[in-house]
Short mmCIF file of C-alpha atoms and ligand atoms in Angstrom, two decimals:
data_model
loop_
_atom_site.label_atom_id
_atom_site.label_comp_id
_atom_site.label_asym_id
_atom_site.label_seq_id
_atom_site.Cartn_x
_atom_site.Cartn_y
_atom_site.Cartn_z
CA MET A 1 45.36 0.41 82.90
CA ARG A 2 45.90 0.54 86.57
CA ILE A 3 44.65 2.03 89.87
CA GLY A 4 46.67 4.35 91.80
CA PHE A 5 46.27 4.33 95.64
CA PHE A 6 48.30 6.93 97.26
CA ASP A 7 49.02 7.72 101.28
CA SER A 8 51.64 8.75 103.38
CA GLY A 9 52.47 5.32 104.66
CA ILE A 10 50.71 2.10 104.99
CA GLY A 11 47.26 3.35 106.16
CA GLY A 12 46.17 3.03 102.63
CA MET A 13 46.41 -0.49 102.65
CA THR A 14 43.41 -0.56 104.90
CA VAL A 15 41.28 1.11 101.68
CA LEU A 16 43.00 -0.87 98.64
CA HIS A 17 42.09 -4.01 101.06
CA GLN A 18 38.20 -3.22 100.64
CA ALA A 19 38.80 -2.21 96.67
CA LEU A 20 40.08 -5.52 96.06
CA LYS A 21 37.26 -7.25 97.68
CA ILE A 22 34.64 -5.17 95.48
CA LEU A 23 36.73 -4.89 92.48
CA PRO A 24 39.18 -7.64 92.07
CA LYS A 25 39.69 -7.66 88.25
CA GLU A 26 41.51 -4.08 88.27
CA ASP A 27 45.50 -3.84 88.86
CA TYR A 28 47.01 -1.45 91.32
CA LEU A 29 49.80 0.51 91.71
CA PHE A 30 50.15 1.50 95.72
CA TYR A 31 52.42 4.56 96.53
CA ALA A 32 53.38 5.07 100.33
CA ASP A 33 55.15 8.33 100.87
CA THR A 34 57.50 6.71 103.42
CA SER A 35 59.97 9.48 103.52
CA HIS A 36 57.70 12.02 104.60
CA VAL A 37 55.05 9.93 107.27
CA PRO A 38 53.85 11.30 109.48
CA TYR A 39 52.00 13.91 107.51
CA GLY A 40 49.55 14.62 110.51
CA GLU A 41 52.18 16.12 112.36
CA LYS A 42 53.37 18.73 109.70
CA SER A 43 52.34 21.95 108.39
CA LYS A 44 49.51 22.09 105.56
CA GLU A 45 51.92 23.49 103.34
CA GLU A 46 54.65 20.89 103.65
CA VAL A 47 52.26 18.37 103.13
CA LYS A 48 50.57 19.86 100.23
CA GLN A 49 54.05 19.68 98.16
CA TYR A 50 54.60 16.05 99.02
CA ILE A 51 51.08 15.03 98.00
CA PHE A 52 51.60 16.89 94.71
CA ASP A 53 54.68 15.64 93.83
CA ALA A 54 53.55 12.08 94.73
CA VAL A 55 50.57 12.17 92.51
CA GLU A 56 52.77 13.35 89.73
CA PHE A 57 54.92 10.37 89.87
CA ILE A 58 51.92 8.07 90.28
CA ALA A 59 50.14 9.60 87.18
CA ASN A 60 53.38 9.29 85.06
CA GLN A 61 53.57 5.65 85.64
CA GLY A 62 49.76 5.47 83.85
CA VAL A 63 47.01 5.03 85.93
CA LYS A 64 43.16 5.39 85.15
CA ALA A 65 42.04 6.93 88.51
CA ILE A 66 43.56 7.58 91.82
CA VAL A 67 42.53 7.03 95.30
CA ILE A 68 43.60 9.38 97.97
CA ALA A 69 43.49 6.69 100.49
CA CYS A 70 44.53 9.43 103.35
CA ASN A 71 41.86 11.14 105.04
CA THR A 72 44.72 14.20 105.81
CA ALA A 73 45.72 14.17 102.08
CA THR A 74 41.99 14.63 100.79
CA SER A 75 41.16 17.74 103.07
CA ILE A 76 44.27 19.21 102.14
CA ALA A 77 44.61 18.87 98.42
CA VAL A 78 41.58 16.69 96.51
CA GLN A 79 40.17 19.74 95.33
CA ASP A 80 43.32 21.19 93.83
CA LEU A 81 44.56 17.86 92.55
CA ARG A 82 40.75 17.20 90.50
CA GLU A 83 41.82 20.58 88.88
CA LYS A 84 44.90 19.73 88.01
CA TYR A 85 44.46 15.98 86.39
CA ASP A 86 41.66 14.90 83.91
CA PHE A 87 41.42 11.29 85.48
CA PRO A 88 38.95 10.39 88.32
CA ILE A 89 40.72 11.27 91.80
CA LEU A 90 38.92 9.99 94.83
CA GLY A 91 39.48 10.74 98.35
CA ILE A 92 38.51 9.59 102.02
CA GLU A 93 36.96 11.54 104.58
CA PRO A 94 36.31 10.67 108.51
CA ALA A 95 32.72 8.88 108.36
CA VAL A 96 30.92 11.42 110.54
CA LYS A 97 27.81 11.34 108.95
CA PRO A 98 26.92 7.52 109.41
CA ALA A 99 28.22 7.88 112.72
CA VAL A 100 25.70 10.61 113.89
CA GLN A 101 23.06 8.90 112.65
CA LYS A 102 23.62 5.51 114.54
CA SER A 103 24.86 7.41 117.55
CA GLU A 104 21.35 9.38 117.51
CA GLU A 105 19.25 6.22 117.65
CA LYS A 106 21.53 4.92 120.58
CA GLN A 107 21.26 7.96 122.43
CA LYS A 108 25.26 7.94 122.75
CA LYS A 109 27.89 10.54 121.35
CA VAL A 110 30.41 10.22 118.60
CA LEU A 111 34.41 10.07 119.27
CA VAL A 112 36.32 11.03 116.00
CA LEU A 113 40.08 9.61 115.77
CA ALA A 114 42.08 11.26 113.43
CA THR A 115 45.46 12.84 112.66
CA ARG A 116 45.93 16.51 113.96
CA LEU A 117 46.34 18.22 110.55
CA THR A 118 42.83 16.37 109.68
CA LEU A 119 40.99 17.87 112.89
CA LYS A 120 42.60 21.45 112.22
CA GLU A 121 41.41 21.62 108.71
CA GLU A 122 38.34 23.78 107.68
CA LYS A 123 36.92 20.66 105.65
CA TYR A 124 36.48 18.74 108.81
CA HIS A 125 35.07 21.77 110.76
CA HIS A 126 32.67 22.24 107.98
CA LEU A 127 31.50 18.41 107.81
CA VAL A 128 30.87 18.55 111.66
CA LYS A 129 28.93 21.59 111.69
CA SER A 130 26.69 20.40 108.82
CA ILE A 131 25.93 17.30 110.61
CA ASP A 132 26.07 17.64 114.39
CA HIS A 133 23.20 19.49 115.48
CA HIS A 134 23.06 18.11 119.22
CA ASP A 135 26.72 18.58 119.64
CA ILE A 136 27.77 15.00 120.55
CA VAL A 137 30.79 14.71 118.17
CA ASP A 138 34.14 14.85 120.04
CA SER A 139 37.79 14.12 118.76
CA ILE A 140 40.89 13.28 119.34
CA PRO A 141 44.07 13.12 117.32
CA LEU A 142 46.39 9.72 117.80
CA PRO A 143 49.36 10.29 115.93
CA GLY A 144 51.02 7.77 118.31
CA LEU A 145 48.90 4.68 116.10
CA VAL A 146 50.43 6.25 112.63
CA GLU A 147 54.07 5.29 114.61
CA PHE A 148 52.94 1.98 115.41
CA ALA A 149 51.41 1.13 112.30
CA GLU A 150 54.58 2.47 110.15
CA LYS A 151 56.76 0.33 112.59
CA PHE A 152 54.50 -2.83 111.90
CA GLU A 153 53.77 -3.11 115.33
CA PHE A 154 50.15 -4.20 116.41
CA ARG A 155 50.94 -6.03 119.13
CA GLU A 156 48.30 -5.46 121.70
CA GLU A 157 50.60 -5.03 125.01
CA LYS A 158 52.57 -2.37 122.98
CA VAL A 159 49.62 -0.53 121.62
CA LEU A 160 46.92 -0.71 124.40
CA PRO A 161 48.94 1.62 127.14
CA TYR A 162 49.41 4.41 124.42
CA LEU A 163 45.72 4.32 123.88
CA GLN A 164 44.80 4.10 127.51
CA ARG A 165 47.15 7.16 128.17
CA GLU A 166 45.65 9.25 125.23
CA LEU A 167 42.29 8.69 125.59
CA SER A 168 42.28 8.82 129.65
CA SER A 169 40.54 12.29 130.05
CA LEU A 170 37.46 10.93 128.27
CA ASP A 171 34.49 9.14 129.54
CA LEU A 172 34.79 6.08 126.95
CA LYS A 173 31.26 4.51 128.08
CA GLN A 174 29.23 7.57 126.44
CA TYR A 175 30.41 6.96 122.92
CA GLY A 176 28.18 4.63 120.55
CA THR A 177 30.29 4.96 117.41
CA VAL A 178 34.07 5.45 116.77
CA VAL A 179 35.10 7.07 113.84
CA LEU A 180 38.32 5.73 112.49
CA GLY A 181 39.21 9.15 110.67
CA CYS A 182 43.01 8.03 109.52
CA THR A 183 43.39 5.31 107.35
CA HIS A 184 46.54 3.74 109.55
CA PHE A 185 43.84 3.39 112.47
CA PRO A 186 41.58 0.26 111.15
CA TYR A 187 44.74 -2.26 111.89
CA PHE A 188 44.07 -1.11 115.64
CA THR A 189 40.43 -1.80 115.61
CA ASN A 190 40.60 -5.07 118.21
CA SER A 191 42.95 -2.98 120.87
CA LEU A 192 40.31 0.13 120.71
CA LYS A 193 37.53 -2.09 120.81
CA LYS A 194 38.80 -3.21 124.58
CA LEU A 195 38.37 0.39 125.71
CA PHE A 196 35.02 0.75 124.98
CA ASP A 197 31.54 -0.29 125.63
CA LYS A 198 30.95 -3.59 124.45
CA GLU A 199 28.19 -2.24 121.65
CA VAL A 200 30.44 0.49 120.05
CA GLU A 201 30.99 0.40 116.52
CA MET A 202 34.19 1.46 114.63
CA ILE A 203 33.61 2.84 111.43
CA SER A 204 36.04 4.11 108.78
CA GLY A 205 35.26 5.75 105.25
CA SER A 206 37.19 2.65 103.45
CA ILE A 207 34.14 0.68 102.28
CA GLY A 208 32.24 3.63 101.24
CA THR A 209 35.45 4.78 99.27
CA ALA A 210 35.76 1.61 97.66
CA LYS A 211 32.06 1.47 96.65
CA ASN A 212 32.45 4.82 95.03
CA LEU A 213 35.67 3.65 93.26
CA GLU A 214 33.45 1.07 91.47
CA ARG A 215 30.65 3.53 90.73
CA ILE A 216 32.90 5.95 89.03
CA LEU A 217 34.69 3.31 87.15
CA LYS A 218 31.09 2.01 85.92
CA GLU A 219 29.82 5.32 84.98
CA ARG A 220 32.81 6.10 82.92
CA ASN A 221 33.44 2.90 81.61
CA LEU A 222 36.78 2.25 82.89
CA LEU A 223 36.23 -1.11 84.25
CA GLY A 224 39.13 -3.17 83.76
CA ASN A 225 40.09 -7.30 83.39
CA GLY A 226 43.16 -7.36 85.65
CA LYS A 227 44.37 -9.89 88.01
CA GLY A 228 44.17 -7.71 91.24
CA ASP A 229 48.11 -7.45 90.83
CA ILE A 230 49.80 -4.79 93.21
CA THR A 231 52.97 -2.92 92.33
CA PHE A 232 54.26 -1.21 95.46
CA PHE A 233 56.29 2.18 95.54
CA ALA A 234 57.68 3.94 98.72
CA SER A 235 58.44 7.50 97.58
CA GLY A 236 59.42 6.96 94.42
CA THR A 237 61.17 3.43 94.66
CA LYS A 238 59.90 0.19 93.91
CA VAL A 239 59.68 -1.68 97.71
CA ASP A 240 62.25 -4.76 98.33
CA LYS A 241 61.04 -7.98 98.49
CA GLY A 242 60.92 -7.89 102.46
CA THR A 243 59.15 -4.84 102.56
CA LEU A 244 56.94 -6.33 100.14
CA SER A 245 56.09 -9.07 102.28
CA LYS A 246 55.29 -7.14 105.07
CA TYR A 247 52.85 -5.20 103.01
CA LYS A 248 51.31 -8.12 102.01
CA ASN A 249 51.21 -9.46 105.56
CA LEU A 250 48.49 -6.51 106.45
CA PHE A 251 45.75 -7.85 104.42
CA GLY A 252 45.86 -11.25 106.96
CA ILE A 253 45.53 -8.65 109.77
CA LEU A 254 42.95 -6.59 108.14
CA ASP A 255 40.97 -9.98 107.71
CA GLN A 256 41.27 -10.91 111.11
CA ILE A 257 39.35 -7.92 112.32
N1 DGL B 1 46.84 7.68 107.06
C1 DGL B 1 46.84 9.54 106.89
C2 DGL B 1 45.02 9.56 107.23
O1 DGL B 1 44.35 8.79 106.84
C3 DGL B 1 47.74 9.91 107.73
C4 DGL B 1 48.84 9.55 108.40
C5 DGL B 1 49.97 10.65 108.59
O2 DGL B 1 50.80 10.50 108.00
O3 DGL B 1 50.17 11.14 109.65
O4 DGL B 1 44.94 10.70 107.41
#
């Protein structure tokens, strides 16, 4: 059986990219809720309904596990989804813990980039409170990056002016680690790096999530014998050939980072 990957849009491909490296012998179903993206700018109640509808659709296709490859959806719904379904449901959250460790060693601060909804949620505040004992974690929402990604617009000349504007109120030299707390953001790593100190580290939760997936499949004896096939759905419809090739090109972009 396949493994389902779910996101509001193409961000989840950054997590699937890591999973394919660790688990190439699995087959995948990737579901982007493109009719309702962006989640990060909507209300919690509205987004929760979209997530439950999408996960029900994915479950009906027959999957052995689902990865909620979206920080926003994880913070809002992962607990409730786990109660509803009996197959493993994995999530992703901003990698604040490793970021704080790394920045403390360098005596620098941490900047968390995520969606507005993720940053507003109790789960995020709880996470930061439990780790940030020296008050070194700042955060800022960057919804424009989700919009750029959904338009497949990754060119630096388009993205950099937006980033410069949004981050202009911060002294970027003080950050040793930047947390890419939205799965749409890793596509923009190279543009982001231009704005920070040379030694800055950009970290996302995607490798950790892929490793977790491997561990859980092993533990439950669910490892497969597939070929790395991926079936793509956009809000319940199989994607057309043009979109399919755009999706597959995303791996090329990620390989260059
Ligand atoms: N990719 C999503 C995340 O990781 C959310 C993007 C959005 O729909 O606003 O948070």
